[in-house]
mmCIF file of C-alpha atoms in Angstrom:
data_model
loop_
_atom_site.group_PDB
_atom_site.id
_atom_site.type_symbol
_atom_site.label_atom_id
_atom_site.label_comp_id
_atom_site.label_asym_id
_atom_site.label_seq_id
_atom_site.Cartn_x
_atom_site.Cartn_y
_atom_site.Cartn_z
ATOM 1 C CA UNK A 1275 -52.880 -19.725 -119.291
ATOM 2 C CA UNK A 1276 -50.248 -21.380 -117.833
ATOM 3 C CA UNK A 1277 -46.514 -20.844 -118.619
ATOM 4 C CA UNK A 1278 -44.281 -24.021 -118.674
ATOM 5 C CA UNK A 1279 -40.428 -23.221 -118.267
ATOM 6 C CA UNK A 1280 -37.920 -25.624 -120.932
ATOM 7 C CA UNK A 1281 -36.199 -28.322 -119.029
ATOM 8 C CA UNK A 1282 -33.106 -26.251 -119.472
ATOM 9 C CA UNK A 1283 -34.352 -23.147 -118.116
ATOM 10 C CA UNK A 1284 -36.069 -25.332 -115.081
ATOM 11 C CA UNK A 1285 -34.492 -24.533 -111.366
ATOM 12 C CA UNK A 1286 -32.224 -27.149 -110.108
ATOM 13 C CA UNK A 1287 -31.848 -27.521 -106.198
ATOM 14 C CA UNK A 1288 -28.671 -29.269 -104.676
ATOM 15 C CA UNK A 1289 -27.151 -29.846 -101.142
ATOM 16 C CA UNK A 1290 -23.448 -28.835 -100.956
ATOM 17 C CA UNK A 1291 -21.790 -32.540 -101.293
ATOM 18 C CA UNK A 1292 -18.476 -32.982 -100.266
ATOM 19 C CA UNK A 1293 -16.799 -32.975 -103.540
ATOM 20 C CA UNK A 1294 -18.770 -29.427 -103.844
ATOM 21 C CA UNK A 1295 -17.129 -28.107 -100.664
ATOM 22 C CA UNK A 1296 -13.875 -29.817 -101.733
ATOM 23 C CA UNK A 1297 -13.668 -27.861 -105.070
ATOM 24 C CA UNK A 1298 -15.033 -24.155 -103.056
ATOM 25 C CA UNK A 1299 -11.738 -25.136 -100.833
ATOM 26 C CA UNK A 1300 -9.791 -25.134 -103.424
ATOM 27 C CA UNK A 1301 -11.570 -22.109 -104.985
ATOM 28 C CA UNK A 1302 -10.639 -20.136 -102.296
ATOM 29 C CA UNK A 1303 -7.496 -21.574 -100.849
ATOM 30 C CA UNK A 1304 -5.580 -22.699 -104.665
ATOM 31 C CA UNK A 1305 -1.917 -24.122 -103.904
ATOM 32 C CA UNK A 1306 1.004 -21.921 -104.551
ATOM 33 C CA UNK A 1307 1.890 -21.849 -108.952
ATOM 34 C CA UNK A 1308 3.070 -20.300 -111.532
ATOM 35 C CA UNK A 1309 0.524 -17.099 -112.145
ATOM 36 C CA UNK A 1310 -0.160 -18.401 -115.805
ATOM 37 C CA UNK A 1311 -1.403 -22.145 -114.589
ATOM 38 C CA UNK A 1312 -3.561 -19.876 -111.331
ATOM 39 C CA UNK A 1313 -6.163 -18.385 -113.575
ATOM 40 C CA UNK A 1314 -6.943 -22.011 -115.622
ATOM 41 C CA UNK A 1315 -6.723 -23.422 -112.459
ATOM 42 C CA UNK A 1316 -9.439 -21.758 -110.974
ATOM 43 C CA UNK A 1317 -11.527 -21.853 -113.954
ATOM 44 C CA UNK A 1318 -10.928 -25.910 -113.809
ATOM 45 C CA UNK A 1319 -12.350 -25.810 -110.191
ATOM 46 C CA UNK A 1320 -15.520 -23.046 -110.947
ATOM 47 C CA UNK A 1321 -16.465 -25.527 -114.292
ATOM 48 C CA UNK A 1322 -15.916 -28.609 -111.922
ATOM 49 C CA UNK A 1323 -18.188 -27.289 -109.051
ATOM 50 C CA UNK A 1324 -20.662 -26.130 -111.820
ATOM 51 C CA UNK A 1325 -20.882 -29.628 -113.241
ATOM 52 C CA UNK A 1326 -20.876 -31.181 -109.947
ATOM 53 C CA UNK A 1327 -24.293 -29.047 -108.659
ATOM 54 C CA UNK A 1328 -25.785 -29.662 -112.059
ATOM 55 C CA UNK A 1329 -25.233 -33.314 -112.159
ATOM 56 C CA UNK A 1330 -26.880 -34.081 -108.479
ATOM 57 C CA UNK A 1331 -29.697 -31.592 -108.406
ATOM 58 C CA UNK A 1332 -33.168 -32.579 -109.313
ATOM 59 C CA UNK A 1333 -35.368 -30.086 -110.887
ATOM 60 C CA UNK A 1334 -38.409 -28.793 -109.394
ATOM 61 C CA UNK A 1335 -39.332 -26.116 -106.586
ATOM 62 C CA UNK A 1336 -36.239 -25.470 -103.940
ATOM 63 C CA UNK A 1337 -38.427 -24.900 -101.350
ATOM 64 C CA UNK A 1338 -40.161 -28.423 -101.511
ATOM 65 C CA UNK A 1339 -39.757 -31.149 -98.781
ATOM 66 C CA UNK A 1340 -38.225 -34.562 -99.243
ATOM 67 C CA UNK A 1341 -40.743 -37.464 -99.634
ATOM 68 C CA UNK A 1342 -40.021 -38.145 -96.301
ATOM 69 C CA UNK A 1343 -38.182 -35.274 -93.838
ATOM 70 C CA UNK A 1344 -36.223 -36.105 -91.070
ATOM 71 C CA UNK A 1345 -37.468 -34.814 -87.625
ATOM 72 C CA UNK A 1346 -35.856 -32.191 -86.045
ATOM 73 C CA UNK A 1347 -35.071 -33.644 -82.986
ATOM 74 C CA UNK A 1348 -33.188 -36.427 -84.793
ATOM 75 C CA UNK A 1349 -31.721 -34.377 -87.258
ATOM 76 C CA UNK A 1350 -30.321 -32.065 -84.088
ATOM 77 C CA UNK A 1351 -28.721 -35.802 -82.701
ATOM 78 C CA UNK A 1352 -27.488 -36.049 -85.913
ATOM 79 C CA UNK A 1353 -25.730 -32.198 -85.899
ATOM 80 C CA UNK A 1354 -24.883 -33.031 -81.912
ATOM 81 C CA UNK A 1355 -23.407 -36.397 -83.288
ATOM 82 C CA UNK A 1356 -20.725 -34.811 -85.450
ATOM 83 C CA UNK A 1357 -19.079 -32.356 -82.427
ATOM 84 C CA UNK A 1358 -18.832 -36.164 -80.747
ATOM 85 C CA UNK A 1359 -17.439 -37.676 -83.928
ATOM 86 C CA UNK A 1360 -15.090 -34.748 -83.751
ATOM 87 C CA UNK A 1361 -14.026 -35.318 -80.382
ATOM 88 C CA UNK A 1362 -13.149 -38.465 -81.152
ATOM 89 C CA UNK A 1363 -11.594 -38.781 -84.777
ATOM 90 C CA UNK A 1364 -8.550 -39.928 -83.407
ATOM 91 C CA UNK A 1365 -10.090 -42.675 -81.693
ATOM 92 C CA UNK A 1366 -10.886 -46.026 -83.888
ATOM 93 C CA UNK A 1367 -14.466 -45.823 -83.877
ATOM 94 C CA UNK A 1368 -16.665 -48.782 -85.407
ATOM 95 C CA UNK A 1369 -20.100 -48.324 -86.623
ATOM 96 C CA UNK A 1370 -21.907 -50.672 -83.633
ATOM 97 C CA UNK A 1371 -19.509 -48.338 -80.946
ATOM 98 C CA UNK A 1372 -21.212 -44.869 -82.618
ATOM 99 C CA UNK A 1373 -24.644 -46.466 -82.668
ATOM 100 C CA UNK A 1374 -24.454 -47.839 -79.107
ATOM 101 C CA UNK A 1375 -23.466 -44.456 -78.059
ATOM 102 C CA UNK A 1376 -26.840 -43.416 -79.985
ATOM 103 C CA UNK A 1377 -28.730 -45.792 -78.124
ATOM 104 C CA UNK A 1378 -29.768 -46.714 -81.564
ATOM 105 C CA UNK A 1379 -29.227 -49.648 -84.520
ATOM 106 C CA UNK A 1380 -25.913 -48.938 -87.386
ATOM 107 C CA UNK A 1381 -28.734 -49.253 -90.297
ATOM 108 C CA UNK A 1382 -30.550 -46.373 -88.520
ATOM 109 C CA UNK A 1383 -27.680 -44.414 -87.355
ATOM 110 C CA UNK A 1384 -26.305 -44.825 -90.989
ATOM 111 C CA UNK A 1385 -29.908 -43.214 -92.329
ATOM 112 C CA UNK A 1386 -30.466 -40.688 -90.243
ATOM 113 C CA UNK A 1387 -26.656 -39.742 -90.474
ATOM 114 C CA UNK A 1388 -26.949 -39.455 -94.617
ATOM 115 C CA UNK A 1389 -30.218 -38.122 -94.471
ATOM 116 C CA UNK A 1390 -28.965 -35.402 -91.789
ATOM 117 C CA UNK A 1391 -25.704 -34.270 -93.426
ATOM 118 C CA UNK A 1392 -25.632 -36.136 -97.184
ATOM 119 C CA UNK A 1393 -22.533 -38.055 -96.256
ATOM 120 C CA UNK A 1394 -22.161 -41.086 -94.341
ATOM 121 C CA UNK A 1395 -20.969 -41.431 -91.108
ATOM 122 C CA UNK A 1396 -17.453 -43.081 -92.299
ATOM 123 C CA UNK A 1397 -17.083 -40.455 -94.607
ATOM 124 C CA UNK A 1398 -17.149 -37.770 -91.902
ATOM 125 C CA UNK A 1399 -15.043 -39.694 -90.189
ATOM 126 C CA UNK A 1400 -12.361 -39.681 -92.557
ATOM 127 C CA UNK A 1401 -12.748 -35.864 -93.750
ATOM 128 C CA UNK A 1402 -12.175 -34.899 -90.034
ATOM 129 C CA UNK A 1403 -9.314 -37.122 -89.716
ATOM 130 C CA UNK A 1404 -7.843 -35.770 -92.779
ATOM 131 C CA UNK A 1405 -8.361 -32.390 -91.653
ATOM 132 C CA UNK A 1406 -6.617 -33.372 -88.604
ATOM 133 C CA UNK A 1407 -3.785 -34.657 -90.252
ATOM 134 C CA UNK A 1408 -3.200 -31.512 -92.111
ATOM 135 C CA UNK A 1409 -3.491 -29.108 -89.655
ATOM 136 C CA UNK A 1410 -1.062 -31.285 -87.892
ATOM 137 C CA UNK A 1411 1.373 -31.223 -91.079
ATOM 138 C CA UNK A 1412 0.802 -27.379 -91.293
ATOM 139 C CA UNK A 1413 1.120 -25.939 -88.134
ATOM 140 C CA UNK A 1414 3.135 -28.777 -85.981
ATOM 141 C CA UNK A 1415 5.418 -30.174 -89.087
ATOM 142 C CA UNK A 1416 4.253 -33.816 -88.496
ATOM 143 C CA UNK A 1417 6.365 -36.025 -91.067
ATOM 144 C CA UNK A 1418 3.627 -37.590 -93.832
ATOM 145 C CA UNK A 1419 3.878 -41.097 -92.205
ATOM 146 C CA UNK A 1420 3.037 -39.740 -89.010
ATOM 147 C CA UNK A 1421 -0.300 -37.640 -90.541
ATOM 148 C CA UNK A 1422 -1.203 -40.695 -92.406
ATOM 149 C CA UNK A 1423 -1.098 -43.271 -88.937
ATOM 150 C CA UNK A 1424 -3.192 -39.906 -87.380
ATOM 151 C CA UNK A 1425 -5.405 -39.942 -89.854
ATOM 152 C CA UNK A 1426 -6.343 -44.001 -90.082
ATOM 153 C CA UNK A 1427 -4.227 -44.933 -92.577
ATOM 154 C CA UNK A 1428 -1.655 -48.011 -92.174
ATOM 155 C CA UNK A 1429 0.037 -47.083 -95.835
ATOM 156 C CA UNK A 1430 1.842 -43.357 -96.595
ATOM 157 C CA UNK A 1431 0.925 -43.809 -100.186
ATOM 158 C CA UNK A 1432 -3.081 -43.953 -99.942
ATOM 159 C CA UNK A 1433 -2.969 -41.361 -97.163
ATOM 160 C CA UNK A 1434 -1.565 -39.390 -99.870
ATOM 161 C CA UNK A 1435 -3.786 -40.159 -102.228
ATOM 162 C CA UNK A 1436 -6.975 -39.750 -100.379
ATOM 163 C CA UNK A 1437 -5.314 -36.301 -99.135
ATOM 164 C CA UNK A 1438 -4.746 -35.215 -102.614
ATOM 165 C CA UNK A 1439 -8.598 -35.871 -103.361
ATOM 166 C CA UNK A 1440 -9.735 -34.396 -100.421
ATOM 167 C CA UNK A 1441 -7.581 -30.927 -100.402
ATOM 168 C CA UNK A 1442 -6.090 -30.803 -103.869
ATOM 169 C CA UNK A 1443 -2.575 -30.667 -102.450
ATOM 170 C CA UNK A 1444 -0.221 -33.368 -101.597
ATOM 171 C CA UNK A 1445 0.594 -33.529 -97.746
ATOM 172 C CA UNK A 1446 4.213 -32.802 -99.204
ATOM 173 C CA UNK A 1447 3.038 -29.047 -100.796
ATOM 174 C CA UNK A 1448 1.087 -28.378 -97.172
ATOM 175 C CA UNK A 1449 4.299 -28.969 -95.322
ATOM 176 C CA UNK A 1450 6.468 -27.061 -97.713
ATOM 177 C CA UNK A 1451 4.409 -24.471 -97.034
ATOM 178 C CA UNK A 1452 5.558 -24.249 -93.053
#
């Protein structure tokens, strides 16, 4: 006899997006507020990361293989290709400079890279630039306009905006904390 498990009940497998390590950031690191707004605020963020693994797993057995797995000597370029991407973040890097580096093509590089680490290679990018641009704003009290030009961007206003998705905070709230 065999025993089928409800589509509800069935196990759902998920790799940690961004948005999903966005929202455990914020988990875990909430900006400074009034104690009664704290406690919905990290109920907000536990529902949101709930609803984010639940809308982009697939069902089916965890331990099963994509259709078609990435090699492990490419996806070890791929790891060995972010601590070079990090090295360089504050460099402007174009897609044909990163894959000439990889003495490979940008429609590879690009596959490989998403396949690797589920974001593309301009997304990393911008994540560690971000990142750069607030611990620069934390712990050296850049002004916003100087984070945004370190992190890429030629306007304060969408650095603040991307910021604000990225951490939850406002590059003004991670200064004021200094």
């Amino acid at each position: 006899e065999t025993t089928v498990i409800a589509p509800h009940l069935a196990t759902r497998c998920w790799r940690a997006s961004t948005r999903i390590r966005l929202l455990a950031e914020q988990l875990l690191s909430p900006p400074p507020m009034p104690r009664q707004l704290g406690s919905l605020y990290l109920e907000c963020r536990a529902i949101e990361l709930v609803i984010e693994a639940l809308s982009h797993g697939r069902a089916g057995d965890c331990h099963g293989t994509d259709p078609m797995p990435l090699p492990a000597a490419v996806h070890r370029r791929m790891v060995d290709l972010t601590h070079w991407l990090r090295r360089h973040a504050d460099q402007p890097l174009s897609i044909d400079q990163i894959a000439r580096h990889m003495n490979t093509t940008a429609t590879t590089l690009q596959r490989h890279f998403r396949q690797a680490l589920g974001i593309t290679v301009f997304d990393f990018l911008q994540h560690e630039r971000l990142r750069l641009a607030r611990h620069a704003l934390e712990s050296e009290g850049v002004s916003v306009t100087q984070a945004a030009a370190m992190a890429g961007y030629a306007n304060p206003g969408s650095f603040s905006t991307a910021f604000r998705r990225h951490f939850g905070l406002t590059p003004n709230q991670v200064r004021a904390r200094l």
